[in-house]
Every structure is written in C-alpha cells, then in structure tokens.
Tab-separated table of C-alpha atoms and ligand atoms in Angstrom:
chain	number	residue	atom	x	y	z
A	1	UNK	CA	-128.150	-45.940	2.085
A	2	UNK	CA	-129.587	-49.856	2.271
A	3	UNK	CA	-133.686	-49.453	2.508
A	4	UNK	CA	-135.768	-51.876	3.033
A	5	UNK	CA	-139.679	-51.403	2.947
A	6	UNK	CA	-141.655	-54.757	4.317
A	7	UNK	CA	-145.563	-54.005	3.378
A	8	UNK	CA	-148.260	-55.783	3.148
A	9	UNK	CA	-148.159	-56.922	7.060
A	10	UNK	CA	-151.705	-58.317	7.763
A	11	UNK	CA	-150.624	-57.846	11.798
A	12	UNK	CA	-147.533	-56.762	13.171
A	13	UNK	CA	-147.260	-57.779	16.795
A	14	UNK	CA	-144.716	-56.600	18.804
A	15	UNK	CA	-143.563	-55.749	22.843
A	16	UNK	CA	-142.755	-52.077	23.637
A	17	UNK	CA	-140.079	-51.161	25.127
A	18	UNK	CA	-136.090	-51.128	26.164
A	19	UNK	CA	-136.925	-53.062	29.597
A	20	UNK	CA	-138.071	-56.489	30.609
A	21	UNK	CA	-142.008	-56.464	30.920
A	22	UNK	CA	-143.098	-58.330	33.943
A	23	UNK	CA	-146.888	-58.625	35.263
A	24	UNK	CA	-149.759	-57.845	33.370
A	25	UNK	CA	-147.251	-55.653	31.361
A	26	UNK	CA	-145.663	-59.139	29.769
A	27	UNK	CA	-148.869	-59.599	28.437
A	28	UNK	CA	-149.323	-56.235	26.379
A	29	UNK	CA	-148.316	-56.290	22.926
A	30	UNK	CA	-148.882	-53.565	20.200
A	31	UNK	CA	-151.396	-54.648	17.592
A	32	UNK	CA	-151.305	-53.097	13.853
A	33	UNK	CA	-153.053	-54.124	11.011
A	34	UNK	CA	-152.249	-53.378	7.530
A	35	UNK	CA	-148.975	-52.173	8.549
A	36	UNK	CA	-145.199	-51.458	7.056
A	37	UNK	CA	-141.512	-50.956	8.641
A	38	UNK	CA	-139.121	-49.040	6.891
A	39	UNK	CA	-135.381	-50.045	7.752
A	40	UNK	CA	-132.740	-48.287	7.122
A	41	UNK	CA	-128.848	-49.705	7.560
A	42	UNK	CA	-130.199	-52.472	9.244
A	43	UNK	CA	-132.322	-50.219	11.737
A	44	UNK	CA	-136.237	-49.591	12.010
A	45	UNK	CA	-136.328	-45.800	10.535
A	46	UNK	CA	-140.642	-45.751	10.881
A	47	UNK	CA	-143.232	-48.352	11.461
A	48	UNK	CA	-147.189	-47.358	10.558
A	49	UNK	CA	-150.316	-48.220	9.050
A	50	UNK	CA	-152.131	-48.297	5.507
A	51	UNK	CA	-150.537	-46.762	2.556
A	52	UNK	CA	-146.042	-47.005	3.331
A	53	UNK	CA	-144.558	-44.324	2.158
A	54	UNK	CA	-143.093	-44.019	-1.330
A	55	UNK	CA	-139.597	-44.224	-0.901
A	56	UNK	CA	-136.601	-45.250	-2.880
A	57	UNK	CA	-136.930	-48.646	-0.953
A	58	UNK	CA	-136.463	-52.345	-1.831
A	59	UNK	CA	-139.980	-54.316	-1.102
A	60	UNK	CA	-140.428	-56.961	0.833
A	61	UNK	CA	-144.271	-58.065	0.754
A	62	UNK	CA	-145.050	-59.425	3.291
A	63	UNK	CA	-148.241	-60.523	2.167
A	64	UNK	CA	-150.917	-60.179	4.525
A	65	UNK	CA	-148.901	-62.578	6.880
A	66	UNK	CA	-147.929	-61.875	10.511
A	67	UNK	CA	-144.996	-59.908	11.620
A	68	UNK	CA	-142.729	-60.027	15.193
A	69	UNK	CA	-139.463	-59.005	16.408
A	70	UNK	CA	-136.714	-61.354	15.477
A	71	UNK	CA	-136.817	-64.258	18.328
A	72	UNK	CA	-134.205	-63.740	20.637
A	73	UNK	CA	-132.740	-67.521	22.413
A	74	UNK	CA	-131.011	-66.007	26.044
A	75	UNK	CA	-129.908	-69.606	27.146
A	76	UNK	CA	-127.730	-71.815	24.464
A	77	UNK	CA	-124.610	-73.902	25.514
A	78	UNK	CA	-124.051	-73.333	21.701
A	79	UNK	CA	-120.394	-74.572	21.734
A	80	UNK	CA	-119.688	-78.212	22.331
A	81	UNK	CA	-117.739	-81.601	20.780
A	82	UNK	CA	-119.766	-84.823	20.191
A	83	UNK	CA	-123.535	-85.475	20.992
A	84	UNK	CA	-124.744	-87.805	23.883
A	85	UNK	CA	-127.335	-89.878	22.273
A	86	UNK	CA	-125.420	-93.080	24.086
A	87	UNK	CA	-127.058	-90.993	27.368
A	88	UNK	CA	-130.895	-92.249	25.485
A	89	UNK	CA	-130.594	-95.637	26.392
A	90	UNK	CA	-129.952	-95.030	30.161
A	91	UNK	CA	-132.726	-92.594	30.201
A	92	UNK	CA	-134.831	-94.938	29.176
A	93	UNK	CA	-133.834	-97.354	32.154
A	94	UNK	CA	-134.643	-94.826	34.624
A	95	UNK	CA	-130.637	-93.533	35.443
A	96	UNK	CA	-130.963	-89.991	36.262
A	97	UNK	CA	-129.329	-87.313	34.590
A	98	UNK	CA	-127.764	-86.317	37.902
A	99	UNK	CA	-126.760	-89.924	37.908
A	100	UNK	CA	-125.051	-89.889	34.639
A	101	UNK	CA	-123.017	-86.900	35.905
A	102	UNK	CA	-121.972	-88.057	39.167
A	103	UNK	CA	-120.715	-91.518	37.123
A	104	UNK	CA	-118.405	-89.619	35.082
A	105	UNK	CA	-121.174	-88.977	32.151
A	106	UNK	CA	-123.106	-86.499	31.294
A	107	UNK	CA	-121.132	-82.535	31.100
A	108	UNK	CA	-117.614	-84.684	31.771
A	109	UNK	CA	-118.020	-86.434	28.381
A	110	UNK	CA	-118.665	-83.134	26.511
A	111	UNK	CA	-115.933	-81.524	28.103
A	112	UNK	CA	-113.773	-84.647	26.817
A	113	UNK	CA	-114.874	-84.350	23.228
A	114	UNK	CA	-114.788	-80.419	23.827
A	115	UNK	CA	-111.241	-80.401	25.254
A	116	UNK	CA	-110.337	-83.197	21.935
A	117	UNK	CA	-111.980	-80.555	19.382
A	118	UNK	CA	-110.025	-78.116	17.445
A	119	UNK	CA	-110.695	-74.949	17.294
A	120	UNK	CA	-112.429	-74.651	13.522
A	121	UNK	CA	-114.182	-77.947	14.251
A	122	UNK	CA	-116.410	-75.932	16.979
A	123	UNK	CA	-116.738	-73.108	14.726
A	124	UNK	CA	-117.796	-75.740	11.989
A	125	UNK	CA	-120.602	-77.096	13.960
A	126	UNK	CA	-121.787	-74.413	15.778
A	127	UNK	CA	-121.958	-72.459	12.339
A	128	UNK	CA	-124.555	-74.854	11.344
A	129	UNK	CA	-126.320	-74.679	14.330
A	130	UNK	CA	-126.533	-71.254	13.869
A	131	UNK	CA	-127.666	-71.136	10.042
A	132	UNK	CA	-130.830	-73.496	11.578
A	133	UNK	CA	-131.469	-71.408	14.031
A	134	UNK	CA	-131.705	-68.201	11.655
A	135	UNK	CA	-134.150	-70.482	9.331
A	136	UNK	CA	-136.223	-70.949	12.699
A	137	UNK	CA	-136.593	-66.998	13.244
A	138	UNK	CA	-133.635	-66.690	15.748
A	139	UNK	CA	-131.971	-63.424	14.888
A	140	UNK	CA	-129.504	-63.333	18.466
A	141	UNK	CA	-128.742	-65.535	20.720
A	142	UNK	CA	-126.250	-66.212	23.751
A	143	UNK	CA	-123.852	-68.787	23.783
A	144	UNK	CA	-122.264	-70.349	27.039
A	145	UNK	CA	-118.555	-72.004	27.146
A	146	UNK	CA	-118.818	-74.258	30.111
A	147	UNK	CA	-117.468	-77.434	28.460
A	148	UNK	CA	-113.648	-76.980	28.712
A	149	UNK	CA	-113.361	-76.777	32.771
A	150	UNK	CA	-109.833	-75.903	31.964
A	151	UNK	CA	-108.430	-72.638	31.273
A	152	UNK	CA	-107.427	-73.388	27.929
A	153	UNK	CA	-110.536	-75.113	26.619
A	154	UNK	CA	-112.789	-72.264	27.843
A	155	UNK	CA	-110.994	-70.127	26.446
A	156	UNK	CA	-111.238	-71.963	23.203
A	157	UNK	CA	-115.004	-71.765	23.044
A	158	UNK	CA	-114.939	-68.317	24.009
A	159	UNK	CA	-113.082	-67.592	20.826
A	160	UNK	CA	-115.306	-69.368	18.606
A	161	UNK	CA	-118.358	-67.202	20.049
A	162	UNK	CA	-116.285	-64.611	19.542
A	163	UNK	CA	-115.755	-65.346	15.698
A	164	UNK	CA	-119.280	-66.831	14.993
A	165	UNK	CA	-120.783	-63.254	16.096
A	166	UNK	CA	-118.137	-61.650	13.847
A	167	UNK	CA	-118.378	-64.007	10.754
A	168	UNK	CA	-122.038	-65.310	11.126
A	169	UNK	CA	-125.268	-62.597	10.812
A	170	UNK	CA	-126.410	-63.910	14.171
A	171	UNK	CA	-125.652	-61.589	16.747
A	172	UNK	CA	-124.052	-63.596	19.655
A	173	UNK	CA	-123.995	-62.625	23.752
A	174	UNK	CA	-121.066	-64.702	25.482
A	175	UNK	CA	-121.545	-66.069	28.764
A	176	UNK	CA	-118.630	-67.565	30.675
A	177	UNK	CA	-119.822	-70.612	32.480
A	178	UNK	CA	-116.794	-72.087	34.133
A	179	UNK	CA	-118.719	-73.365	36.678
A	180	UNK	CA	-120.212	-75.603	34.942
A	181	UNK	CA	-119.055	-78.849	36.720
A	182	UNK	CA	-115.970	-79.856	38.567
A	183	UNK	CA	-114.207	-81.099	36.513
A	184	UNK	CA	-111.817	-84.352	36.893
A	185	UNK	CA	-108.404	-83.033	37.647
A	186	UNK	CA	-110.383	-81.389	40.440
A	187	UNK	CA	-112.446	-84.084	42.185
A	188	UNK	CA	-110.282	-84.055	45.484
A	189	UNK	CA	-109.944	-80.345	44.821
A	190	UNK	CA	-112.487	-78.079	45.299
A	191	UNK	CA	-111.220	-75.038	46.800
A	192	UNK	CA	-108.532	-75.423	44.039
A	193	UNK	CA	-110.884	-75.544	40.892
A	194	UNK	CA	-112.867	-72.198	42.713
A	195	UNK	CA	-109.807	-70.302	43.037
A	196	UNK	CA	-108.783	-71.030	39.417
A	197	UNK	CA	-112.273	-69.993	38.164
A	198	UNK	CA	-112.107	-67.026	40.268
A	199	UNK	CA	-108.305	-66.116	40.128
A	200	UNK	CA	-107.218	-67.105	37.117
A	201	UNK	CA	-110.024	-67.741	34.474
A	202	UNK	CA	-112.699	-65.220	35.136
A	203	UNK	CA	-109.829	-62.397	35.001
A	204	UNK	CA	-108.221	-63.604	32.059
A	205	UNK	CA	-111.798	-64.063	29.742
A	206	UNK	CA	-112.356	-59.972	31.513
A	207	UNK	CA	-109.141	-58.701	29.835
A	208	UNK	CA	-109.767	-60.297	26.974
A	209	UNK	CA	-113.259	-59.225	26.973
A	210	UNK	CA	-114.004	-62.323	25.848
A	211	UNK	CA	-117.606	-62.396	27.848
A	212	UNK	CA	-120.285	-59.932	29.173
A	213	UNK	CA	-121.862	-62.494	31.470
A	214	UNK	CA	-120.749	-65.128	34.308
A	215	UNK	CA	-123.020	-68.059	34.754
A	216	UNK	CA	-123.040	-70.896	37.629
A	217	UNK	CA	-124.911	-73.887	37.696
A	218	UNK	CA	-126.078	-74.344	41.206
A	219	UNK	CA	-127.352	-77.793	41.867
A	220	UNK	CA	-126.797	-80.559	43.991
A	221	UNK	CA	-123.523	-81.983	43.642
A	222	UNK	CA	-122.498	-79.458	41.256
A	223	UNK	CA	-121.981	-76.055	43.257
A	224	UNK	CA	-123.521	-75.026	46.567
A	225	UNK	CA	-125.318	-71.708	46.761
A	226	UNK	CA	-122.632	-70.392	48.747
A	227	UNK	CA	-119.967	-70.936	45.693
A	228	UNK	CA	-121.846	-70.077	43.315
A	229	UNK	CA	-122.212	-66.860	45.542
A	230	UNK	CA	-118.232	-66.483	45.161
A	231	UNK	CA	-117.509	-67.087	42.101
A	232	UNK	CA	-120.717	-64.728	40.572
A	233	UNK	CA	-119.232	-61.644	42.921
A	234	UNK	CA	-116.009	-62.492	41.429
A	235	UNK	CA	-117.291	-62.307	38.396
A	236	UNK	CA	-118.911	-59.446	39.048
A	237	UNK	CA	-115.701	-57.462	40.402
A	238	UNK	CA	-114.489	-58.081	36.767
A	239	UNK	CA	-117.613	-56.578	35.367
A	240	UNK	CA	-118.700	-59.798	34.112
A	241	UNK	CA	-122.927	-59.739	34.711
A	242	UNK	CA	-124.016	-62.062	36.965
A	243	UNK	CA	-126.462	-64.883	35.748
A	244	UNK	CA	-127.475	-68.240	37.102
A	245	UNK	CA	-128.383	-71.866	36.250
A	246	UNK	CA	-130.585	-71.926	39.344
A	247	UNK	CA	-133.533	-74.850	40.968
A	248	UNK	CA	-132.961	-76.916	37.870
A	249	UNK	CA	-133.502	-80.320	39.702
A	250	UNK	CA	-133.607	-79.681	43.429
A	251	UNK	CA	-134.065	-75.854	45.198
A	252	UNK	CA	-130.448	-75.513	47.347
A	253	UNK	CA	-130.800	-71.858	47.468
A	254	UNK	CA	-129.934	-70.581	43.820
A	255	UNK	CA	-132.989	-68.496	42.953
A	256	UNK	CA	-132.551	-67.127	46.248
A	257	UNK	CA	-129.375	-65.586	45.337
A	258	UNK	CA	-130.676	-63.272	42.795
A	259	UNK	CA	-130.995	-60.506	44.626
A	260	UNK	CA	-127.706	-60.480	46.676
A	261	UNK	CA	-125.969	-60.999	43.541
A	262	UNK	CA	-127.736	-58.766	41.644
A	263	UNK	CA	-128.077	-61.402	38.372
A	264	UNK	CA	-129.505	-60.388	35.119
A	265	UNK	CA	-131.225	-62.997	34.685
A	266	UNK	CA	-132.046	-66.818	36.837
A	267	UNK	CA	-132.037	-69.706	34.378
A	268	UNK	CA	-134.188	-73.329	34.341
A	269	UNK	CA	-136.185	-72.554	37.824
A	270	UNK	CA	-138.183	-75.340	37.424
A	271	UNK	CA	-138.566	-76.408	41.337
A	272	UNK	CA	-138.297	-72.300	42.116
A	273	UNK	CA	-139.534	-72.115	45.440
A	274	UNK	CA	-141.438	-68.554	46.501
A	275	UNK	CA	-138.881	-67.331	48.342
A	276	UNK	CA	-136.779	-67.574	45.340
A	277	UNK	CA	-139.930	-65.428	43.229
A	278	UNK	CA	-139.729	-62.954	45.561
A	279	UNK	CA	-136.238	-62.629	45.573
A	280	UNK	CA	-136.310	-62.331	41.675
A	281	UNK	CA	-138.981	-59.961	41.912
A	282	UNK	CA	-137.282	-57.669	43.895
A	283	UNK	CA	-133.937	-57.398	42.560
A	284	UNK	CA	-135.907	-56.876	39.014
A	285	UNK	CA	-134.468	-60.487	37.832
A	286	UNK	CA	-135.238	-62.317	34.383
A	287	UNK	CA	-136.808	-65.847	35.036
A	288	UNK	CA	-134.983	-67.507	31.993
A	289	UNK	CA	-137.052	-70.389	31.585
A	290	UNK	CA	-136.408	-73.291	29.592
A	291	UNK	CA	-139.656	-75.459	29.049
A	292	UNK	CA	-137.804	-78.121	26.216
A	293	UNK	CA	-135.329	-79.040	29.222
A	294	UNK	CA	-138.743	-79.825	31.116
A	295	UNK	CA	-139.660	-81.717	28.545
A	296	UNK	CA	-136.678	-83.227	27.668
A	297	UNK	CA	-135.623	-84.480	31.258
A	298	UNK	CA	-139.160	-85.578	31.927
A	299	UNK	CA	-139.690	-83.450	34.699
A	300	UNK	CA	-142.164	-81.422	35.955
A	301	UNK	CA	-142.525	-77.697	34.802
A	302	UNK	CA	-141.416	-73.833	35.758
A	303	UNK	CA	-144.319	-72.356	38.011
A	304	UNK	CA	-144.281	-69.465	35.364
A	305	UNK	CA	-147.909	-68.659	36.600
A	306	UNK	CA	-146.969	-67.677	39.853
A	307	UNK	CA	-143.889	-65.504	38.267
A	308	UNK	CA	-146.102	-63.592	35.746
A	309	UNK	CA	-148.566	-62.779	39.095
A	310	UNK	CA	-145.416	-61.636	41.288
A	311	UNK	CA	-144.294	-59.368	38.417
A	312	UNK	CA	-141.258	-61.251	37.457
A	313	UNK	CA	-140.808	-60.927	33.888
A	314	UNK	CA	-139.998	-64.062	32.277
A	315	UNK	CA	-138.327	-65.102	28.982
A	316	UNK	CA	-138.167	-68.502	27.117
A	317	UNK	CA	-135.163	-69.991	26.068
A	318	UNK	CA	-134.119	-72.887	24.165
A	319	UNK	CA	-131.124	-74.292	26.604
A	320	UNK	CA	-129.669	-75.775	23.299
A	321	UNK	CA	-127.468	-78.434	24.822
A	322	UNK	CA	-126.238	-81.951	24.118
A	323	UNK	CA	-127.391	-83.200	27.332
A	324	UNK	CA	-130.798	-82.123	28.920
A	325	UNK	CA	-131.863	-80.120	25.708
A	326	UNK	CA	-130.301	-81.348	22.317
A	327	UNK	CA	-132.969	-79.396	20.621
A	328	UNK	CA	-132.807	-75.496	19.182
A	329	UNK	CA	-136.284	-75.239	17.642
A	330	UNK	CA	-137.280	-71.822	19.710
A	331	UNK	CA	-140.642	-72.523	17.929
A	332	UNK	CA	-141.275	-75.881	19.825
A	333	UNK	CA	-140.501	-73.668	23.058
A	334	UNK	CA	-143.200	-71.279	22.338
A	335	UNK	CA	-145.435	-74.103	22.069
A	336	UNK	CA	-144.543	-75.895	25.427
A	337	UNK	CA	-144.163	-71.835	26.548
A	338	UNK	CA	-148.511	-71.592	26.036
A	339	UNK	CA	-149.274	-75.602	26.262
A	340	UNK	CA	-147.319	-75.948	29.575
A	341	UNK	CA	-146.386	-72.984	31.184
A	342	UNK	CA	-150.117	-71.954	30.098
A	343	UNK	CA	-148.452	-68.180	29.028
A	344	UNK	CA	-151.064	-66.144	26.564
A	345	UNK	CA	-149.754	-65.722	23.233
A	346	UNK	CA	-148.966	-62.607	24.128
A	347	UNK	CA	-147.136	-63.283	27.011
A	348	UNK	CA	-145.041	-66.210	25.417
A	349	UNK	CA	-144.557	-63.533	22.339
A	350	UNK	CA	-142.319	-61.411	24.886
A	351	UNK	CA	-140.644	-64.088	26.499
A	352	UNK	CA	-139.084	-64.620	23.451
A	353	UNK	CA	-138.482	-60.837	22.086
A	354	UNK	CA	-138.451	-58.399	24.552
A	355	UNK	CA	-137.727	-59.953	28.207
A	356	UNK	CA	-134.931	-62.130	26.268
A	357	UNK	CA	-133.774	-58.840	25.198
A	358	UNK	CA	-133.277	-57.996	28.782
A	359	UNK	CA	-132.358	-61.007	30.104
A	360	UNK	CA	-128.598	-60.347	28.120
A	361	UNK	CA	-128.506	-56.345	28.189
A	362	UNK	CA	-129.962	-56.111	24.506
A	363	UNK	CA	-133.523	-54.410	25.346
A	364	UNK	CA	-131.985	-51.368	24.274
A	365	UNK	CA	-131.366	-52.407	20.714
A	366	UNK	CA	-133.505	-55.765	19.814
A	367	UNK	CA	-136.732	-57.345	21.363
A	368	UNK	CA	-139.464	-54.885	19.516
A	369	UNK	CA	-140.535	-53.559	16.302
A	370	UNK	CA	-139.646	-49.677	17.082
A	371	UNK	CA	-137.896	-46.880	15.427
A	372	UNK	CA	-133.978	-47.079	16.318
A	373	UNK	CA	-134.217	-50.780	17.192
A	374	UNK	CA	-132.026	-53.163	14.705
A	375	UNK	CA	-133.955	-54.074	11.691
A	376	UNK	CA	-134.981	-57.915	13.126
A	377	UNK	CA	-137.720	-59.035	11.810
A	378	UNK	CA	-139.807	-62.159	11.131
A	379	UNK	CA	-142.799	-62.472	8.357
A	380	UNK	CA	-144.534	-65.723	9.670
A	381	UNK	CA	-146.494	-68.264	7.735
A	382	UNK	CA	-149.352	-67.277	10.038
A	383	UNK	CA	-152.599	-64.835	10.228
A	384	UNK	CA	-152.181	-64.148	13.735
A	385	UNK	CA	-150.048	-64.823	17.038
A	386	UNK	CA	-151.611	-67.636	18.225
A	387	UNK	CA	-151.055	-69.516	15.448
A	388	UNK	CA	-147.402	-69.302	16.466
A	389	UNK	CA	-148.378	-71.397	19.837
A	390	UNK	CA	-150.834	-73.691	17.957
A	391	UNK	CA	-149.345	-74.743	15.032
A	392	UNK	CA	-146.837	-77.379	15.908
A	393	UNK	CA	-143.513	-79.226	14.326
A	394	UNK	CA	-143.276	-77.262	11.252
A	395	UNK	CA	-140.823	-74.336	10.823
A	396	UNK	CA	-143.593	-71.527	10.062
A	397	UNK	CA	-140.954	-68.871	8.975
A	398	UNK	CA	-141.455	-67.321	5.640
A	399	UNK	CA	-138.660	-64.412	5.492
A	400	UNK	CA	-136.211	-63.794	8.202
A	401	UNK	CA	-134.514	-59.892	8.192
A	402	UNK	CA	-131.595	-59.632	10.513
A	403	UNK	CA	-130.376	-56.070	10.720
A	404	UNK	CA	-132.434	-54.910	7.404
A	405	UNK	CA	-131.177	-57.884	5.335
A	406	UNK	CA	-133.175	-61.057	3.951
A	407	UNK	CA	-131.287	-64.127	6.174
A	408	UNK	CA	-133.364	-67.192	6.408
A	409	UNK	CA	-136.702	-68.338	5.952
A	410	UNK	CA	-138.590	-70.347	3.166
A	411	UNK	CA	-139.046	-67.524	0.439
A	412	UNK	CA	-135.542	-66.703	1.439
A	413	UNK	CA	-134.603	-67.245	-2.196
A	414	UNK	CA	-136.989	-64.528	-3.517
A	415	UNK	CA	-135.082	-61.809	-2.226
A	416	UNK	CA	-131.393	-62.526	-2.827
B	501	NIG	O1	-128.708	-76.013	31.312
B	501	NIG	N1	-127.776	-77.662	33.758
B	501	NIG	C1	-126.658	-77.463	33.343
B	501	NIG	N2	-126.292	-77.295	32.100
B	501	NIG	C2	-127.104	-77.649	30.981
B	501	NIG	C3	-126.943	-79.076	30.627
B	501	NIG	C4	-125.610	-79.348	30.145
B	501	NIG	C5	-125.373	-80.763	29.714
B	501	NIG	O2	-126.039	-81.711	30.185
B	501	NIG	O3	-124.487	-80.924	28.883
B	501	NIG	C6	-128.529	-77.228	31.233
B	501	NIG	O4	-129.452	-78.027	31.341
B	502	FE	FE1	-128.309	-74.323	30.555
C-alpha cells in the first residue's frame, strides 16, 4: 500500500462537499489547525487534528504552512499551434478583439497554426503547459479543442487531451468546442458548418468517447443563441454535457439558455444580465468565471456579487488561451477573483476547489480535503488563506500532491 502522512499543517482549509456551494454556502470553509491527512493509493484515508497517527507512512511536513484542495482550472483552451502576440500591437491601437476575428484574425489564425501542427507537436507544448500548471497548484483541469473547425483537426486535439490525461499526472476533463467559430470553408455556409458539428462531429467525438462536455461560444457574430441552442441539445442527445461560452462581450441571450439546456456550467458572463442569474440559478448552473480574460481584454468585470446573493455558485477559471487569456497562473485569478470580483477568501477558495469540481462532474472525487476524495493537495508558502489573495506575482506553492504523490512545487526535490 503507498501512504502518505502530511503533518505539521498550521491550517488546513478546505470546502465540504460533492456539490457546487452557492450562496452564503460558497463562503463556508472548514477550518483546522494543527492538522494531518493520511492518503492512501492516492486517496484521503483520514484527516484530523493534533497528534497523526503512527502509521507505517511516508512524512510529508508540512511545516506549520497552509493546506487546500488541489486547485482545480474548469475553463482552458489547453490545445493550440502558435501564440498571437502579433494581436498586442493592434490592441494597443484600439482594434477590438471582435474586430480581429471578424478580419480573419484572432481564433482563425490558431486554427491555421492548429490545423499546420502535428499531432506530438500539441502534445509537446501542451505537456509543458501542463508541468507549469502543476508547479502553480493545478492538480485537474479541462481542456477545450475548438481550434481545428474541421473534423479532422478536432479530432486531433481531442486525442492529445486524451493522451496528456493518460501520460501526464494532471487529470484532464475534455470539452468539445466545435463551435468555436465558423470557420473559413464555411463563411457562405452556415447551415452547412451546423449540420457538420451536429451530424457528423459531435457523433463521431461521442463514439469515440473522446469528450464528456459540448461547449458553444455564443457571441455576436460568432453563434446566435438559437444555434448554440441546437448544437448543445445535439450534443446533449449524444450524452455530451452541455456547457457554454456565454455574455462574454455583448448579452444575445446565452446565459439565458442555461436552464433550457440544462448546462453544467455558463462560462466568461461578464455582461450577464439578471435574467441570465436567474436562469442559472434555477437550473442549479456553475457561473464559470474567468476574471484574467477581464483583465486581459480590458473590459469590465463578472457581476459575481450579484451571483453569490442569487445563490449561483461560482467557480474561477483561468480561460488559458492564446487570444483573450494567454496566461495559466490560477494564482493571479484568485487575486483578480478577491481584488475584482471582491469574493472573500473563502469564497474565491471554492471557486477554485469545490464549485470547479462541479462545474466538470468531478465534485464527487476532487474539490475538498475529505476521506475518499483523491489525495490532491497543496502545502502553500502561506500562514493563512488570505495570503493566497494578497500575496501577488510569485508562485507561493511549496509541495504539490496529486493523487498521494509529491508532483510540483518548490521543495518538490525533497521528497523524490
Ligand atoms: O474563452 N471566447 C472564446 N474563446 C476564447 C478565446 C479564444 C481565442 O481568442 O483564441 C475565450 O475567451
Ligand atoms: Fe474560453
């Protein structure tokens, strides 16, 4: 049997639970001092206070530092060719990033250097991506194709997620996102590109089971509510869970959908109207929001307030993307999660744990420090939680654990 005792914990912190937390319930977090989790084949066997128990157990000392779930990032378009730091410079001047799409920019010239990369090359890089992620306290995270728009190139990335989560010790949730954009070959063809998505593709990735989740991006000149509508219940007829890129940049009716639709989880919501909270509220929906993208895109922020007081249980994501997020540092998003979204701590803590759990079917298993759960864990270079949305810019991660082994982290070395 692999044991692993972590002692020493000057504060554990964690959400309870196997569902999302929304309301004053996002808010409540379990407080021990002086504590200890004992793992056992890479699952929590007992969690408690003062003296551990003396088992046959490799030590981890945590010493006196703060403990929390492994982070879990519910929003990455992980898999991509090529960067877009030429898109900087046109920032800068004021083109929009709607703009830059419409021109022929933007997704399209991913989806070029996507559709150009082989196979290993997207493993290659996303592989790294992943290893940096693990050193930032990221022990799963979902990855999104979306940047092939052709059968063939989604496909592709689908594969890679599929390998990373077997070959990587980040545990991966694939989301097919076909709907990304429209893409070329398409531009006089709309009703053909929806019927491949809906006819062809989102079959094909089913029988493969190559994804648990369908995603749309709603948005102005991207797909209309009423799309994104078919293609999610199309989706959904192939068990694929419904999820949606809704209200990024103007409200057309995406957060609205929720309910009818029955999705997991909403993503961006930055311009989320309250007919769209509502909506989420009621259908029990994850607000997947995605403050870096704010940040990034210059724009204005999530109304996460008014979510947390409707009961709509919100989670914080990265959005890891070449375009309107080319950042991964979950840490930095816990800082905009308290600085701008003006989330406690606490709150922010299970935004990132327990609600991102939820928001890709994984409360069950991750998202809290409890008996059964995997063995994902993260000793901080902190006294206390909100440290971890005050301190700023520096990777405060002294040992990562992903299912009961030491992974990442900056006193990684000590325990190999
Ligand atoms: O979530 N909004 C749509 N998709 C991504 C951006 C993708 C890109 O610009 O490459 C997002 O922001
Ligand atoms: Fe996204």
């Amino acid at each position: 049997m692999n044991r692993i005792l972590v002692t020493n914990i000057g504060l554990l912190a964690t959400p309870e639970g196997r569902h999302a937390r929304g309301g004053a319930a996002q808010g409540r977090i379990r407080f021990l001092k002086d504590a200890w989790v004992l793992c056992e084949n890479g699952r929590i066997a007992a969690v408690g206070t003062g003296e551990p128990p003396i088992e046959e157990a490799r030590r981890i000392d945590a010493a006196g530092c703060l403990v929390t779930p492994g982070l879990v990032d519910a929003h990455t378009h992980l898999i991509f060719g090529g960067w877009r730091q030429n898109e900087l410079a046109l920032k800068l001047r004021g083109v929009s990033y709607l703009e830059i799409l419409a021109a022929g920019g933007g997704i399209l010239s991913t989806v070029k250097a996507t559709r150009e990369a082989t196979e290993d090359e997207l493993f290659d890089k996303a592989c790294d991506a992943l290893d940096e992620m693990l050193e930032l306290g990221v022990t799963t995270a979902e990855a999104k194709s979306g940047y092939g728009l052709d059968l063939e190139t989604e496909l592709k990335q689908l594969r890679v997620i599929r390998r990373l989560d077997e070959e990587h010790p980040m545990d991966l949730a694939a989301t097919f996102l076909g709907a990304h954009a429209l893409p070329p070959e398409y531009k006089d063809d709309r009703e053909g590109y929806l019927r491949l998505l809906c006819e062809e593709a989102i079959p094909k990735v089913a029988e493969e089971k190559l994804a648990e989740f369908c995603d749309v991006f709603c948005e102005r000149g991207v797909f209309t509510a009423e799309e994104s509508r078919r293609i999610l219940e199309a989706g959904r007829r192939y068990g694929l869970i419904p999820k949606i890129h809704a209200d990024e940049i103007e409200p057309i009716g995406g957060s609205q959908l929720t309910k009818e639709v029955g999705a997991i989880s909403a993503e961006h919501l930055i311009v989320c109207p309250s007919e769209g909270i509502e909506a989420m509220a009621a259908a029990g929906t994850v607000a997947c929001c995605l403050p870096a993208t704010s940040f990034y895109l210059g724009s204005t922020y999530a109304p996460v307030r008014d979510m947390v007081r409707a009961g709509v249980p919100v989670a914080l994501a990265s959005d890891f993307n070449p375009g309107s997020c080319p950042s991964l540092n979950l840490q930095f998003v816990m800082n905009l999660g308290c600085l701008r979204y003006r989330m406690t701590p606490e709150e922010m803590l299970t935004g990132v744990t327990l609600n991102a759990a939820a928001a890709i079917h994984r409360a069950e298993s991750i998202g809290s420090i409890e008996t059964g759960k995997l063995a994902d864990l993260v000793v901080w270079d902190a006294p206390d939680l909100d440290t971890l949305g005050y301190r700023m810019g520096s990777n405060l991660t002294r040992i990562v654990i992903k299912k009961g082994k030491v992974q990442g982290g900056r006193l990684r070395g000590l325990f190999e």
